[in-house]
XYZ file of C-alpha atoms in Angstrom:
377
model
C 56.745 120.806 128.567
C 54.571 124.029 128.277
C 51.283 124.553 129.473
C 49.610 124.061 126.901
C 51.103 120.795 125.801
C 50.673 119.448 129.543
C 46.792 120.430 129.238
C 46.729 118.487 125.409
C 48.541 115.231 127.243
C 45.955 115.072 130.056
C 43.454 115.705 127.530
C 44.319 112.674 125.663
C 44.989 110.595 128.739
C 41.172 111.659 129.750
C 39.947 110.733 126.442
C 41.680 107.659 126.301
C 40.328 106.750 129.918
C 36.876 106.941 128.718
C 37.848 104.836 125.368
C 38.791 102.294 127.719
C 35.737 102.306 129.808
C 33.518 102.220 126.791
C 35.105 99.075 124.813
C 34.939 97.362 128.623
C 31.220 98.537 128.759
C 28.859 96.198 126.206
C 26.004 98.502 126.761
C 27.439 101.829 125.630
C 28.682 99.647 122.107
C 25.066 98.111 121.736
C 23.318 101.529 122.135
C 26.189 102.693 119.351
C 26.199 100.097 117.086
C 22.804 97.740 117.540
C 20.601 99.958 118.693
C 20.603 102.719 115.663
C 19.977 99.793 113.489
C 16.854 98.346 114.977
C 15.110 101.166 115.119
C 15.896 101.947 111.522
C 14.542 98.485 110.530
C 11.554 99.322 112.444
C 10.989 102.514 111.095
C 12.090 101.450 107.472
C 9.857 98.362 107.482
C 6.830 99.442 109.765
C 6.084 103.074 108.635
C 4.499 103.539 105.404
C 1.954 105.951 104.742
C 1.664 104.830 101.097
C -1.503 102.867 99.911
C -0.524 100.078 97.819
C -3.732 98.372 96.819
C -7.035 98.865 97.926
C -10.488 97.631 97.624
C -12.959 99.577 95.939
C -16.779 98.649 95.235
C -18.250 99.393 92.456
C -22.323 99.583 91.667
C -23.160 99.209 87.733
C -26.748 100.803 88.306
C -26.172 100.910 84.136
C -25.159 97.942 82.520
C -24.826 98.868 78.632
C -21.196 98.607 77.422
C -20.128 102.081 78.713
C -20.231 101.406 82.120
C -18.517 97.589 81.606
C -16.145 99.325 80.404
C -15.257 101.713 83.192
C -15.472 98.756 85.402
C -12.844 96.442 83.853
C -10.519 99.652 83.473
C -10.852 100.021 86.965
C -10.421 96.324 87.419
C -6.992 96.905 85.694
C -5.520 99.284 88.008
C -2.622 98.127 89.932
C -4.421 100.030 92.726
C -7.607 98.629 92.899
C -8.975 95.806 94.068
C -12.598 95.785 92.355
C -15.789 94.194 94.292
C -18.655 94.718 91.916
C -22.261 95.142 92.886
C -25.559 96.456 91.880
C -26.973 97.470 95.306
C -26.147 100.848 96.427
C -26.943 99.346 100.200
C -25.361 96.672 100.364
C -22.291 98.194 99.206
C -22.683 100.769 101.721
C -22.962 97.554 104.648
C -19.283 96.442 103.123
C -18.232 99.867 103.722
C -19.147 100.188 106.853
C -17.969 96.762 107.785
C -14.545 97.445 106.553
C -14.304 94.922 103.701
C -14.294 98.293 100.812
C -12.843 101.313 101.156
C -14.918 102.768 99.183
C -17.569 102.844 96.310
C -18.124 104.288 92.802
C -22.084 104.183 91.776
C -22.317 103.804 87.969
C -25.865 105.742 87.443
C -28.505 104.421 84.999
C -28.027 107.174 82.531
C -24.345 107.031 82.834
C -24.224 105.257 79.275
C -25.883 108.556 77.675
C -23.584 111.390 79.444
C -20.255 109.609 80.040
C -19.182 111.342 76.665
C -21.049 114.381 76.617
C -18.399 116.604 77.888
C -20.684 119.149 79.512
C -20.466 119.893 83.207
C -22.209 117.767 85.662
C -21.595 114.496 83.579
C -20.742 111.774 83.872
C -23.241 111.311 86.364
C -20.958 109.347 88.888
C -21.516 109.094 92.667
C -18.054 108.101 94.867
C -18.425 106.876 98.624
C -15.301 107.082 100.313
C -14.172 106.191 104.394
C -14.235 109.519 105.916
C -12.238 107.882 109.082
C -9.513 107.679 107.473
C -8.508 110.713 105.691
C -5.758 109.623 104.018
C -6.865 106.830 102.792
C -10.084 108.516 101.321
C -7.964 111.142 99.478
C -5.893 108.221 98.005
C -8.718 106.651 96.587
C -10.741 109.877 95.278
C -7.199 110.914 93.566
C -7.151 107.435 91.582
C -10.312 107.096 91.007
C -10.578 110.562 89.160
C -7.364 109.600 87.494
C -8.663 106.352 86.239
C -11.960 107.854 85.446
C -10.076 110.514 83.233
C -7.825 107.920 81.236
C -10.759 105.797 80.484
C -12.712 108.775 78.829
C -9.611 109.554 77.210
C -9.117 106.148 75.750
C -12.850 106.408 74.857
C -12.805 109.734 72.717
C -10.014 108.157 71.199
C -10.978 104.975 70.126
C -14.289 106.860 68.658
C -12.464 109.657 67.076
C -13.309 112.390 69.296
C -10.881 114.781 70.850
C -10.979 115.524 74.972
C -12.256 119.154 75.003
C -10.699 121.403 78.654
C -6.768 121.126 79.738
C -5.211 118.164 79.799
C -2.859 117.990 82.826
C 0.479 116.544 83.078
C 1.828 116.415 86.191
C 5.359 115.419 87.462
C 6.757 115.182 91.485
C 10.089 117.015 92.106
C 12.879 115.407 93.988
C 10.684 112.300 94.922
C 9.037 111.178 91.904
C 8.165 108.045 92.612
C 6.241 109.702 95.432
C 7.154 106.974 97.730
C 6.665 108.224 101.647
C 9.539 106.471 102.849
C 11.852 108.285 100.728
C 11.442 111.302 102.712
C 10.232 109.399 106.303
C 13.893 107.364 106.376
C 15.528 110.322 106.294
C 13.504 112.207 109.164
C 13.459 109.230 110.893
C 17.427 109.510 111.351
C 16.591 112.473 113.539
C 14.759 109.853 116.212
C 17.143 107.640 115.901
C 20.415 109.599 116.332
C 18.602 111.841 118.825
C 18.026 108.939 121.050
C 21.503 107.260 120.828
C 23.444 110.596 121.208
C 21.495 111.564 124.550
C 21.794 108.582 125.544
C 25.399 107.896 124.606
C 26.169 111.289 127.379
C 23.292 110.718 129.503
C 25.447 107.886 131.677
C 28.753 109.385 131.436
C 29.075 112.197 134.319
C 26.631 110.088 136.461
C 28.544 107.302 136.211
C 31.770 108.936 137.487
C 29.004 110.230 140.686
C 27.524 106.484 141.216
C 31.272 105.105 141.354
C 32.571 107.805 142.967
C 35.753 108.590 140.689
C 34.374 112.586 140.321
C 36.091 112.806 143.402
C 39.621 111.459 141.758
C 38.921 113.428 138.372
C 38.792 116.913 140.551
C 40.856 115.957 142.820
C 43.622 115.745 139.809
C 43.161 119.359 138.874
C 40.969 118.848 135.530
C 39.357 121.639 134.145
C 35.733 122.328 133.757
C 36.362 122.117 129.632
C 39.237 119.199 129.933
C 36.330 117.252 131.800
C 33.368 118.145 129.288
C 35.337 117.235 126.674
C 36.926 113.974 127.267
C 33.248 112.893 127.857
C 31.855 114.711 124.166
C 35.068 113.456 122.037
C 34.984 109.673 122.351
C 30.706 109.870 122.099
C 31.244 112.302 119.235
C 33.575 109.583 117.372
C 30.855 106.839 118.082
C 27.856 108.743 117.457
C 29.448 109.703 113.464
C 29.655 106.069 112.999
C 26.281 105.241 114.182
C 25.285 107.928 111.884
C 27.183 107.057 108.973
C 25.919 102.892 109.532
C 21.996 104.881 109.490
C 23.095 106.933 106.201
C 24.373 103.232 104.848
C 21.133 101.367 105.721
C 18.584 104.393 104.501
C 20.455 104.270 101.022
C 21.530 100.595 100.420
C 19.090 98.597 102.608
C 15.973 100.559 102.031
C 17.084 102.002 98.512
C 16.355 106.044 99.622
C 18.004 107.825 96.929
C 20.544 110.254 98.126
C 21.198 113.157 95.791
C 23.476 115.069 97.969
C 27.396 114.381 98.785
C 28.857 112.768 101.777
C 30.525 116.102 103.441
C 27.101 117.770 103.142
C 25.390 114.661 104.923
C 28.248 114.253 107.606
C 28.090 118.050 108.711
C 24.881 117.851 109.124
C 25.136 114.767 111.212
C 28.105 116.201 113.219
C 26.405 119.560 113.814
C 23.182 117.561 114.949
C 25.310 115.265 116.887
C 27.039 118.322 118.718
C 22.845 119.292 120.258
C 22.089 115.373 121.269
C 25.539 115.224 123.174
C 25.044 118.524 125.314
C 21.338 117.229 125.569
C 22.726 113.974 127.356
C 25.127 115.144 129.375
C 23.482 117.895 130.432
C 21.097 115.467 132.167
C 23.779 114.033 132.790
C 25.460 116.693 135.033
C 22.350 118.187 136.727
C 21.129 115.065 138.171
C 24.074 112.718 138.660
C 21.845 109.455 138.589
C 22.486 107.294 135.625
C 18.772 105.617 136.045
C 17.284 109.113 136.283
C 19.399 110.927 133.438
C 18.320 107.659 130.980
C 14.841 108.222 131.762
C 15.111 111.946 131.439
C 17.067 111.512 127.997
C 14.200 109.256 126.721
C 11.489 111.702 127.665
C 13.431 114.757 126.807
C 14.723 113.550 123.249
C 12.534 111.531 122.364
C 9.035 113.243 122.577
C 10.106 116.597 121.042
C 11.868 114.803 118.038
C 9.041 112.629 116.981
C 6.036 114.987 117.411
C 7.437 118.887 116.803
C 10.510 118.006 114.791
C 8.157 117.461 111.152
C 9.269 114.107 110.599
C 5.474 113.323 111.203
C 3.152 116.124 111.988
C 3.610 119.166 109.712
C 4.718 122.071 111.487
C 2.925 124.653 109.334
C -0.348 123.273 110.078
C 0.748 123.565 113.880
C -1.058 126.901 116.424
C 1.725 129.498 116.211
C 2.710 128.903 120.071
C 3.916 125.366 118.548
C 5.377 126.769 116.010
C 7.385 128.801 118.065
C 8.454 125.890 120.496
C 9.692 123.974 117.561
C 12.305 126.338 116.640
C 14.251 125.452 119.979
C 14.370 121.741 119.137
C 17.315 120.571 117.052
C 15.360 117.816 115.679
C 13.612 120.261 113.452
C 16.579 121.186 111.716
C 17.627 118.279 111.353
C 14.581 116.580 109.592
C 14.664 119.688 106.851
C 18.646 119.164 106.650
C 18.454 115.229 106.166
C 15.007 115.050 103.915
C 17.073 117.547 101.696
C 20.220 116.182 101.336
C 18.772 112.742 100.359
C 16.072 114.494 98.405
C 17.076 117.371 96.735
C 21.041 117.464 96.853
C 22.939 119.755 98.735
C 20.509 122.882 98.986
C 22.820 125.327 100.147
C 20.415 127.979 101.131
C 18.310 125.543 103.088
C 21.141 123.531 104.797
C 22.922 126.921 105.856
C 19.442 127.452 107.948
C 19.374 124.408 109.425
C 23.082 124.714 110.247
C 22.859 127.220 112.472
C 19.391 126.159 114.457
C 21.716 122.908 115.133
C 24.832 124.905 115.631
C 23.399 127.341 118.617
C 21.315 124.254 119.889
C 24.616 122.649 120.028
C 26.402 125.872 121.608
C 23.488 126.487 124.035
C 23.415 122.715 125.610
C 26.716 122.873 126.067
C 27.022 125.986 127.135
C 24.796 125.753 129.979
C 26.452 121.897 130.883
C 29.389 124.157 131.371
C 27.836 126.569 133.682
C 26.497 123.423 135.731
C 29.833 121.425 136.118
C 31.027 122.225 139.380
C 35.133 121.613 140.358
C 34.526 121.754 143.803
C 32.763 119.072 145.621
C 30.164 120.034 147.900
């Protein structure tokens, strides 16, 4: 037997070692295989940053037919939930007591200029909730919109044509607009960033705690035979875990996935290749399984869910942010996934994201390298 078949056989036999000790450990299987797929429930089910319905006031300071009319067309909006009124004030108390989330005054002389068509008419006055930004843009953005079709329908029924542009306008790659066709997919990234460090996070402390490093050095195993009988059985388990997220985000949750399955399952292997050397980097520098987990958590997990985009958009970010987000692989790996099950397979895009994953991937494991000693101390 040659050299390099010898090096191939222990190789194996390492790999298989750790196969063994993961099917005899239930925790590194329920951090695989559970794990992934609560916190995609959670995120699937819990995070929405869609408005569904909400309840607007509305004060008819005019009541001629005109303004009954824009009333019961707001009424009729799948968006709205309509409280009328005719006090400005009181309305404003509801507001501020949470029960509206927002107002539309109908002026007296709204009946006169609602189909004027000259600037400054018709003479409406909306009162939105500030504290919420979001949902105060929602509401403006409908309430224009439903103010605009009912003027349309208005001109129509009397004849008249809508003078100005009339705007059609049309969402690319998610037009439903639903937010959780683009947060599944970035949520992914906090999932499988979690589970792969801390899938690698356990495994060279482990050997440390039980004291079989000794045994493994002792039998001549090189720095690279070592490192990668503890990436190749977490590699095989972290794909899975990724392909049962890819299964739930499209068939559970309904995401629709315009890209192909190699596309998707590079990305998740190059990502997967950053997450590992993150763990057992940890891992190999501080040779405490208790200490590595917690390290993994706060080392994964914080940088993935605040600088990776998945939330907080990175362009609106000071430029020193900016520039720490390009070191973490999460960030690459939100644009990668959101594309994929958005867009299709963007080549131009996903070839940029490949290689921020790929030399995240290269430098964690690179430098685990460096730190994994032969010799014991």
């Amino acid at each position: 037997m040659n050299a390099f078949a010898y090096r191939l056989k222990r190789l194996w036999t390492l790999c298989r070692k750790e196969t063994l000790q993961i099917i005899r450990d239930p925790s590194t299987l329920l951090i695989s295989f559970i794990f992934p797929g609560i916190l995609l429930f959670i995120f699937g089910a819990g995070i929405n940053l869609d408005s569904s319905t909400v309840t607007l006031g509305v004060v008819l300071e005019d009541t001629r037919p005109q303004a009954i009319s824009l009333a019961e067309s707001l009424a009729n909006s799948p968006t709205f939930h309509v409280k009328t009124g005719f006090d400005a004030k009181q309305m404003g108390d509801e507001l501020r007591a949470g029960h509206v989330r927002g107002f539309l005054i109908v002026r007296g002389d709204f009946s006169e200029r609602a189909l004027r068509q000259s600037p400054g008419t018709p003479s409406l006055l909306l009162v939105t909730d500030g504290s919420e930004p979001n949902t105060a843009s929602f509401v403006a953005a409908h309430v224009r919109g439903a103010v605009a079709v009912w003027q349309r329908e208005e001109l129509k029924r009397q004849g008249r044509e809508l003078k100005g542009l009339d705007i059609e306008t049309r969402s690319w790659f998610n037009p439903s607009t639903e937010s959780r066709n683009f947060l599944l997919p970035g949520s992914i990234s906090i999932v499988m960033t979690v589970v792969g460090a801390l899938l690698t996070a356990l495994v060279v402390a482990r050997e440390w705690e039980r004291g079989t490093m000794e045994a493994l050095l002792a039998a001549g195993v090189s720095r690279f035979e070592l490192l990668a009988s503890k990436v190749i059985p977490y590699f095989v388990l972290g794909l899975i875990s990724f392909v049962i997220c890819v299964g739930l985000t499209r068939y559970a949750f309904h995401v629709p996935f315009r890209g192909s399955f190699g596309a998707v399952m590079l990305v998740g292997a190059l990502f997967l290749g950053s997450a590992l050397g993150l763990g057992l980097l940890l891992s190999t520098v501080l040779k405490s399984q208790f200490n590595a987990a917690q390290a993994a958590l706060n080392a994964a997990f914080l940088p993935a869910l605040m600088l990776s985009g998945f939330v907080f958009e990175i362009s609106s970010m000071p430029a020193p942010i900016r520039a720490v987000t390009t070191i973490v692989p999460a960030r690459y790996f939100v644009v990668a996934m959101q594309t994929v099950f958005q867009a299709g397979d963007v080549w131009p895009v996903l070839i940029r994201a490949f290689e921020g994953m790929s030399l995240a991937a290269l430098g964690f494991l690179g430098v685990t390298y460096l730190k994994t000693r032969r010799r014991l101390e």
